[in-house]
Short mmCIF file of C-alpha atoms in Angstrom, two decimals:
data_model
loop_
_atom_site.label_atom_id
_atom_site.label_comp_id
_atom_site.label_asym_id
_atom_site.label_seq_id
_atom_site.Cartn_x
_atom_site.Cartn_y
_atom_site.Cartn_z
CA ASP A 1 11.70 27.69 -43.52
CA ALA A 2 11.99 28.35 -39.95
CA ASP A 3 8.65 28.39 -37.69
CA VAL A 4 10.43 30.98 -35.52
CA THR A 5 12.78 33.83 -36.88
CA GLN A 6 15.10 36.65 -35.22
CA THR A 7 16.57 39.57 -36.94
CA PRO A 8 19.32 40.25 -36.65
CA ARG A 9 21.32 37.38 -35.88
CA ASN A 10 24.08 39.36 -34.91
CA ARG A 11 24.11 43.07 -33.75
CA ILE A 12 26.84 45.50 -32.05
CA THR A 13 25.79 48.60 -31.01
CA LYS A 14 27.49 51.43 -28.96
CA THR A 15 26.40 52.37 -25.40
CA GLY A 16 23.07 54.77 -25.65
CA LYS A 17 22.08 53.51 -28.62
CA ARG A 18 18.36 52.56 -29.40
CA ILE A 19 17.99 48.80 -30.77
CA MET A 20 14.67 46.45 -31.63
CA LEU A 21 15.08 42.90 -32.24
CA GLU A 22 12.42 41.61 -33.94
CA CYS A 23 10.80 38.11 -33.58
CA SER A 24 8.31 36.39 -36.32
CA GLN A 25 6.59 33.16 -36.05
CA THR A 26 4.82 31.04 -38.66
CA LYS A 27 3.76 28.39 -36.09
CA GLY A 28 0.31 30.00 -35.26
CA HIS A 29 1.31 30.59 -31.71
CA ASP A 30 -0.48 32.40 -29.36
CA ARG A 31 2.06 33.06 -26.69
CA MET A 32 5.40 34.90 -27.27
CA TYR A 33 8.37 34.98 -25.24
CA TRP A 34 11.58 37.10 -25.00
CA TYR A 35 14.67 35.57 -22.94
CA ARG A 36 18.07 36.58 -22.71
CA GLN A 37 20.48 34.01 -21.93
CA ASP A 38 24.37 34.51 -20.31
CA PRO A 39 26.76 32.35 -19.52
CA GLY A 40 26.21 30.23 -16.53
CA LEU A 41 22.98 32.19 -15.76
CA GLY A 42 20.52 30.07 -17.81
CA LEU A 43 17.62 31.53 -19.89
CA ARG A 44 16.03 34.37 -18.09
CA LEU A 45 12.51 35.57 -19.25
CA ILE A 46 12.52 39.53 -20.45
CA TYR A 47 8.93 39.60 -21.58
CA TYR A 48 6.08 37.87 -22.37
CA SER A 49 2.67 37.90 -24.13
CA PHE A 50 0.00 35.87 -24.18
CA ASP A 51 -2.26 37.60 -27.13
CA VAL A 52 -2.14 40.90 -29.18
CA LYS A 53 -3.24 42.78 -26.46
CA ASP A 54 -1.74 41.09 -23.30
CA ILE A 55 2.01 41.82 -22.27
CA ASN A 56 3.52 40.67 -19.13
CA LYS A 57 7.05 41.80 -17.57
CA GLY A 58 9.37 38.96 -16.64
CA GLU A 59 12.06 38.54 -14.30
CA ILE A 60 14.69 40.98 -16.06
CA SER A 61 12.22 44.01 -17.98
CA ASP A 62 14.18 46.63 -16.50
CA GLY A 63 15.53 48.69 -19.42
CA TYR A 64 13.60 46.40 -22.21
CA SER A 65 10.33 47.67 -23.76
CA VAL A 66 8.40 45.19 -26.09
CA SER A 67 5.84 45.44 -29.21
CA ARG A 68 3.28 42.88 -29.95
CA GLN A 69 2.64 44.03 -33.68
CA ALA A 70 0.52 41.59 -34.50
CA GLN A 71 -0.03 37.29 -33.50
CA ALA A 72 2.94 36.37 -35.30
CA LYS A 73 5.29 39.55 -34.67
CA PHE A 74 7.30 40.65 -31.22
CA SER A 75 9.53 42.90 -30.88
CA LEU A 76 12.16 43.94 -27.91
CA SER A 77 13.81 47.10 -27.73
CA LEU A 78 16.79 48.31 -25.52
CA GLU A 79 15.99 52.07 -25.34
CA SER A 80 19.44 52.85 -24.03
CA ALA A 81 21.42 50.25 -24.95
CA ILE A 82 24.89 49.55 -21.94
CA PRO A 83 27.41 47.15 -21.70
CA ASN A 84 25.78 44.77 -19.33
CA GLN A 85 23.24 43.78 -21.81
CA THR A 86 25.40 42.41 -23.78
CA ALA A 87 23.92 38.55 -24.52
CA LEU A 88 22.16 36.26 -26.49
CA TYR A 89 18.89 36.97 -26.92
CA PHE A 90 15.85 34.46 -27.64
CA CYS A 91 12.76 34.74 -28.80
CA ALA A 92 10.11 31.69 -28.18
CA THR A 93 6.61 30.95 -28.55
CA SER A 94 4.11 28.08 -27.46
CA VAL A 95 0.46 27.54 -27.97
CA GLY A 96 -2.48 28.16 -25.46
CA GLU A 97 -1.85 26.27 -21.76
CA SER A 98 1.35 24.51 -22.81
CA THR A 99 3.58 27.23 -22.01
CA TYR A 100 5.51 24.27 -20.79
CA GLU A 101 6.51 23.59 -24.38
CA GLN A 102 8.38 26.41 -26.18
CA TYR A 103 9.62 26.97 -29.43
CA PHE A 104 12.56 28.61 -29.37
CA GLY A 105 14.24 31.17 -32.24
CA PRO A 106 17.95 30.97 -33.61
CA GLY A 107 18.77 33.70 -31.18
CA THR A 108 20.38 37.47 -31.71
CA ARG A 109 23.99 37.65 -30.42
CA LEU A 110 24.26 41.57 -29.09
CA THR A 111 27.49 43.20 -27.96
CA VAL A 112 27.17 46.42 -26.55
CA THR A 113 30.66 48.53 -27.00
CA GLY B 1 12.07 32.96 -4.45
CA GLN B 2 12.33 30.66 -6.94
CA SER B 3 14.91 28.65 -7.95
CA LEU B 4 16.37 25.32 -9.76
CA GLU B 5 19.70 23.32 -9.24
CA GLN B 6 21.38 21.47 -11.34
CA PRO B 7 24.77 20.11 -11.89
CA SER B 8 27.08 22.54 -13.80
CA GLU B 9 28.66 19.79 -15.97
CA VAL B 10 28.92 16.05 -16.63
CA THR B 11 31.14 13.94 -18.32
CA ALA B 12 30.21 10.39 -19.75
CA VAL B 13 31.28 8.07 -22.37
CA GLU B 14 29.85 7.13 -25.19
CA GLY B 15 27.20 4.18 -24.76
CA ALA B 16 26.98 4.75 -21.33
CA ILE B 17 23.61 5.81 -19.43
CA VAL B 18 23.98 9.38 -17.54
CA GLN B 19 21.78 11.00 -15.57
CA ILE B 20 21.13 14.64 -14.92
CA ASN B 21 19.30 15.69 -11.45
CA CYS B 22 17.40 18.88 -11.28
CA THR B 23 15.74 20.10 -7.74
CA TYR B 24 13.53 22.91 -7.48
CA GLN B 25 12.05 25.69 -5.18
CA THR B 26 9.13 27.35 -7.26
CA SER B 27 5.61 28.68 -5.70
CA GLY B 28 2.22 27.21 -7.88
CA PHE B 29 4.32 24.13 -9.25
CA TYR B 30 2.80 22.22 -11.88
CA GLY B 31 5.17 20.12 -13.83
CA LEU B 32 8.79 20.47 -15.20
CA SER B 33 10.30 20.58 -18.31
CA TRP B 34 13.51 19.96 -20.25
CA TYR B 35 15.62 21.64 -23.00
CA GLN B 36 18.40 20.82 -25.00
CA GLN B 37 20.68 23.45 -26.45
CA HIS B 38 23.81 22.96 -28.60
CA ASP B 39 26.62 25.18 -28.32
CA GLY B 40 25.33 28.45 -30.83
CA GLY B 41 22.25 27.28 -31.70
CA ALA B 42 18.25 27.25 -30.00
CA PRO B 43 17.06 25.19 -27.08
CA THR B 44 14.85 22.72 -27.88
CA PHE B 45 12.17 21.17 -25.96
CA LEU B 46 12.61 17.42 -25.01
CA SER B 47 9.95 16.50 -22.30
CA TYR B 48 7.50 17.68 -19.73
CA ASN B 49 6.22 15.80 -16.50
CA ALA B 50 3.27 16.96 -14.87
CA LEU B 51 2.88 13.82 -12.64
CA ASP B 52 5.13 11.70 -10.69
CA GLY B 53 7.09 9.18 -12.12
CA LEU B 54 8.95 8.07 -15.05
CA GLU B 55 8.19 9.54 -18.61
CA GLU B 56 10.00 7.83 -21.86
CA THR B 57 10.77 9.09 -25.21
CA GLY B 58 12.83 7.07 -27.29
CA ARG B 59 16.90 6.86 -25.48
CA PHE B 60 15.79 9.85 -23.00
CA SER B 61 13.57 9.58 -20.06
CA SER B 62 12.25 12.08 -17.48
CA PHE B 63 11.62 11.72 -14.01
CA LEU B 64 9.52 13.40 -11.15
CA SER B 65 9.08 13.43 -7.89
CA ARG B 66 6.98 16.04 -6.41
CA SER B 67 7.09 15.26 -2.86
CA ASP B 68 10.87 15.82 -3.56
CA SER B 69 11.06 18.78 -5.18
CA TYR B 70 13.16 16.64 -7.30
CA GLY B 71 13.31 15.23 -11.09
CA TYR B 72 16.20 14.11 -13.54
CA LEU B 73 16.71 13.71 -17.44
CA LEU B 74 18.08 9.86 -18.07
CA LEU B 75 20.03 9.48 -21.51
CA GLN B 76 20.79 5.94 -22.23
CA GLU B 77 23.31 4.84 -25.10
CA LEU B 78 24.89 7.90 -25.34
CA GLN B 79 25.84 9.24 -28.62
CA MET B 80 28.72 12.32 -29.37
CA LYS B 81 25.57 13.99 -30.62
CA ASP B 82 24.49 14.29 -27.27
CA SER B 83 27.30 16.69 -26.17
CA ALA B 84 25.34 19.33 -25.15
CA SER B 85 23.68 21.70 -22.42
CA TYR B 86 20.16 20.31 -20.60
CA PHE B 87 18.17 22.78 -18.84
CA CYS B 88 15.27 21.75 -16.40
CA ALA B 89 12.52 24.42 -16.18
CA ALA B 90 9.75 24.48 -13.68
CA TYR B 91 6.58 25.28 -15.12
CA GLY B 92 3.92 27.44 -12.92
CA GLY B 93 0.75 26.81 -13.79
CA ALA B 94 -0.75 30.28 -11.60
CA THR B 95 2.32 32.41 -13.47
CA ASN B 96 2.11 30.37 -16.71
CA LYS B 97 5.84 31.36 -17.16
CA LEU B 98 8.54 28.83 -17.28
CA ILE B 99 11.79 29.05 -15.02
CA PHE B 100 14.63 27.85 -16.28
CA GLY B 101 17.85 26.19 -14.23
CA THR B 102 21.31 27.10 -14.94
CA GLY B 103 22.07 24.28 -17.20
CA THR B 104 24.11 21.31 -17.20
CA LEU B 105 26.74 21.03 -20.01
CA LEU B 106 27.39 17.19 -20.81
CA ALA B 107 30.78 15.99 -22.49
CA VAL B 108 30.51 12.63 -24.12
CA GLN B 109 33.67 11.09 -24.71
CA PRO B 110 34.41 8.68 -27.62
#
């Protein structure tokens, strides 16, 4: 079984809809991250969490919110989806001070029409 | 601001050696990581340099020069399976975040 899982893997939604992307991990890592990837722009950090009670904004948090339901679960919500949120979304984890070594889930391809 | 620059594309032949460069401008820099991402896949961690010099892991090596704000990933004995995107990422210890470069697409030709 994969250590970091994301659901759904693919999603098509309409403008204005609320959508939640979920991430679960069995690695026992305390730190979790949400990134989006757009062609030519690399990976950009949306939100990150160092433990259940710690949530921090990343570079591009506008239009997104997160919830850390448990150490193993970190969800990303788009409150009102817009077409320029069409992207590939990755969840990642790391342990302790080793933020430089992150483990990524398989990604969710989101299309907003 | 914080930024990393790397070439957008590199092409090499099977069996050859290729170097992917990365220059960075980041505050509170602690070290440089490298990730590989195959088309449609998830990024996977390759290496991390906190100190100046060369770190070798099998066919892959990574180098860092803090004084030059520069690093590179060296891939030897290239194989077709090495065709992928490679990202450098600066680790800011004070911010505890990774800032990724825009990636270098490596195409290995027969």
